[in-house]
Amino acid sequence: MKFNSLSHDEKLDVQKLVINCMDTLGGRNYFLGMIEDIKEAKQHPLLNKTSKFHFKHGTISWGKEIYKDKVMAIKNMLIKYSADNILEIKDDKLQKEIKNSIRTLGKLVYTINIKDGNDYTFSSFNTISEDNIEIDTMFQIIFFDSINNTKYILDYK
């Protein structure tokens, strides 16, 4: 998802999704603090062998260990391609890596547990149809987008 290339209505839908997550987690400061902690981590949080990432106000957990090649494949895909359907990538090597990542991460559910708050869950990918799979918006925003892009989404009018 390239936020700037979305229509006005699609941008508002993404903003509502992010605001819903933000409100569930306790507000703007908790949400942005979580993302800042993710960005400041020495290694990518998804690479933690415990399948958990601890931040100031809570924990993000998922079902199993994720290896570096899967995270790098997703990162490369987000940098190089703007198409929503990640199965349409023309680079054969990257497409193979993405398909392997989908097999590995496709069924994982991520849960954000906030101290004194509610839980928020999301997945890695959204399967639209058998030949159309998109990266989950919240997965991308939380683990891969910049903090400035997230603030831009929240402040969009």
Short mmCIF file of C-alpha atoms in Angstrom, two decimals:
data_model
loop_
_atom_site.label_atom_id
_atom_site.label_comp_id
_atom_site.label_asym_id
_atom_site.label_seq_id
_atom_site.Cartn_x
_atom_site.Cartn_y
_atom_site.Cartn_z
CA MET A 1 0.00 0.00 0.00
CA LYS A 2 1.42 3.32 -1.09
CA PHE A 3 -0.72 5.79 0.86
CA ASN A 4 -0.14 8.73 -1.49
CA SER A 5 -1.39 6.77 -4.50
CA LEU A 6 -4.74 5.91 -2.85
CA SER A 7 -7.95 7.78 -3.59
CA HIS A 8 -9.36 10.17 -0.96
CA ASP A 9 -11.94 7.61 0.21
CA GLU A 10 -9.33 4.84 0.44
CA LYS A 11 -7.07 7.14 2.46
CA LEU A 12 -9.93 7.82 4.86
CA ASP A 13 -10.58 4.06 5.19
CA VAL A 14 -6.91 3.45 6.05
CA GLN A 15 -7.03 6.32 8.52
CA LYS A 16 -10.13 4.83 10.21
CA LEU A 17 -8.36 1.48 10.51
CA VAL A 18 -5.30 3.09 12.12
CA ILE A 19 -7.43 5.24 14.44
CA ASN A 20 -9.40 2.15 15.50
CA CYS A 21 -6.14 0.39 16.41
CA MET A 22 -4.85 3.53 18.12
CA ASP A 23 -8.00 3.90 20.22
CA THR A 24 -7.95 0.22 21.18
CA LEU A 25 -4.36 0.56 22.38
CA GLY A 26 -4.98 3.62 24.54
CA GLY A 27 -4.54 6.61 22.27
CA ARG A 28 -2.15 8.36 19.94
CA ASN A 29 0.81 8.52 22.34
CA TYR A 30 0.70 4.79 23.15
CA PHE A 31 0.32 3.87 19.47
CA LEU A 32 3.11 6.14 18.22
CA GLY A 33 5.30 5.14 21.18
CA MET A 34 4.91 1.49 20.18
CA ILE A 35 5.91 2.25 16.60
CA GLU A 36 8.90 4.34 17.75
CA ASP A 37 10.05 1.45 19.96
CA ILE A 38 9.78 -0.88 16.95
CA LYS A 39 11.86 1.47 14.80
CA GLU A 40 14.51 1.94 17.51
CA ALA A 41 15.01 -1.81 18.06
CA LYS A 42 18.52 -3.05 17.23
CA GLN A 43 17.18 -5.84 15.03
CA HIS A 44 13.81 -6.03 13.32
CA PRO A 45 11.23 -7.03 15.97
CA LEU A 46 9.85 -9.86 13.82
CA LEU A 47 13.22 -11.62 14.13
CA ASN A 48 12.89 -12.15 17.89
CA LYS A 49 13.26 -15.86 18.62
CA THR A 50 10.66 -15.67 21.38
CA SER A 51 7.99 -14.51 18.88
CA LYS A 52 7.38 -11.50 21.10
CA PHE A 53 8.36 -7.86 21.06
CA HIS A 54 8.19 -5.92 24.31
CA PHE A 55 7.69 -2.16 24.26
CA LYS A 56 7.06 0.44 26.98
CA HIS A 57 3.33 -0.15 27.32
CA GLY A 58 2.89 -3.78 26.31
CA THR A 59 3.83 -6.69 24.08
CA ILE A 60 3.28 -7.78 20.49
CA SER A 61 3.20 -11.57 20.12
CA TRP A 62 2.79 -13.99 17.22
CA GLY A 63 2.75 -17.74 16.76
CA LYS A 64 6.25 -18.77 15.67
CA GLU A 65 9.77 -17.62 14.94
CA ILE A 66 10.26 -15.68 11.69
CA TYR A 67 13.57 -15.82 9.83
CA LYS A 68 15.48 -12.91 8.34
CA ASP A 69 14.98 -13.96 4.69
CA LYS A 70 11.19 -13.66 5.07
CA VAL A 71 11.40 -10.19 6.63
CA MET A 72 13.88 -9.01 3.98
CA ALA A 73 11.66 -10.32 1.16
CA ILE A 74 8.71 -8.31 2.48
CA LYS A 75 10.88 -5.22 2.98
CA ASN A 76 12.24 -5.47 -0.58
CA MET A 77 8.76 -5.96 -1.97
CA LEU A 78 7.45 -2.86 -0.19
CA ILE A 79 10.37 -0.77 -1.44
CA LYS A 80 10.37 -1.92 -5.07
CA TYR A 81 6.69 -2.45 -5.89
CA SER A 82 3.52 -0.45 -5.47
CA ALA A 83 0.95 -3.00 -6.69
CA ASP A 84 -1.52 -4.13 -4.05
CA ASN A 85 -1.56 -7.74 -5.27
CA ILE A 86 1.80 -9.12 -4.19
CA LEU A 87 1.45 -12.13 -6.49
CA GLU A 88 1.83 -9.85 -9.55
CA ILE A 89 5.51 -9.10 -8.87
CA LYS A 90 7.53 -9.67 -12.05
CA ASP A 91 10.93 -10.31 -10.42
CA ASP A 92 11.09 -14.15 -10.36
CA LYS A 93 13.51 -14.40 -7.44
CA LEU A 94 11.58 -11.92 -5.29
CA GLN A 95 8.26 -13.52 -6.24
CA LYS A 96 9.55 -16.92 -5.08
CA GLU A 97 10.73 -15.36 -1.78
CA ILE A 98 7.35 -13.65 -1.32
CA LYS A 99 5.45 -16.90 -1.96
CA ASN A 100 7.63 -18.63 0.65
CA SER A 101 6.93 -15.76 3.05
CA ILE A 102 3.20 -16.09 2.43
CA ARG A 103 3.37 -19.81 3.23
CA THR A 104 5.31 -19.11 6.42
CA LEU A 105 3.54 -15.98 7.66
CA GLY A 106 0.13 -16.35 6.05
CA LYS A 107 -1.63 -17.98 8.99
CA LEU A 108 0.10 -16.01 11.75
CA VAL A 109 -1.98 -13.73 13.94
CA TYR A 110 -0.29 -10.85 15.73
CA THR A 111 -1.70 -9.70 19.05
CA ILE A 112 -0.83 -6.40 20.68
CA ASN A 113 -1.37 -6.62 24.43
CA ILE A 114 -1.38 -3.30 26.26
CA LYS A 115 -0.99 -3.08 30.03
CA ASP A 116 -4.32 -1.74 31.34
CA GLY A 117 -5.88 -1.90 27.89
CA ASN A 118 -7.51 -4.02 25.24
CA ASP A 119 -5.89 -6.41 22.80
CA TYR A 120 -5.67 -5.70 19.08
CA THR A 121 -5.10 -8.48 16.53
CA PHE A 122 -4.11 -8.43 12.87
CA SER A 123 -2.55 -10.77 10.31
CA SER A 124 0.35 -10.57 7.84
CA PHE A 125 -1.64 -10.89 4.63
CA ASN A 126 -5.21 -10.55 3.39
CA THR A 127 -6.31 -13.16 0.87
CA ILE A 128 -8.74 -11.54 -1.56
CA SER A 129 -8.87 -14.57 -3.86
CA GLU A 130 -6.63 -17.50 -4.76
CA ASP A 131 -4.54 -15.31 -7.07
CA ASN A 132 -4.84 -11.99 -5.21
CA ILE A 133 -3.08 -11.56 -1.88
CA GLU A 134 -2.35 -8.19 -0.27
CA ILE A 135 -0.16 -7.28 2.67
CA ASP A 136 -2.27 -6.37 5.71
CA THR A 137 -2.39 -2.61 6.18
CA MET A 138 -1.74 -2.68 9.93
CA PHE A 139 1.09 -5.21 9.51
CA GLN A 140 2.77 -2.85 7.04
CA ILE A 141 2.18 0.28 9.12
CA ILE A 142 3.34 -1.23 12.41
CA PHE A 143 6.40 -3.15 11.21
CA PHE A 144 7.58 -1.51 7.97
CA ASP A 145 6.33 2.06 7.45
CA SER A 146 8.15 5.10 8.79
CA ILE A 147 6.86 6.97 11.82
CA ASN A 148 6.42 10.06 9.62
CA ASN A 149 4.17 8.15 7.22
CA THR A 150 2.09 6.91 10.15
CA LYS A 151 1.71 10.46 11.49
CA TYR A 152 0.74 11.61 7.99
CA ILE A 153 -1.99 8.94 7.87
CA LEU A 154 -3.31 9.97 11.29
CA ASP A 155 -3.35 13.68 10.37
CA TYR A 156 -4.84 13.23 6.88
CA LYS A 157 -7.96 15.32 6.17
#
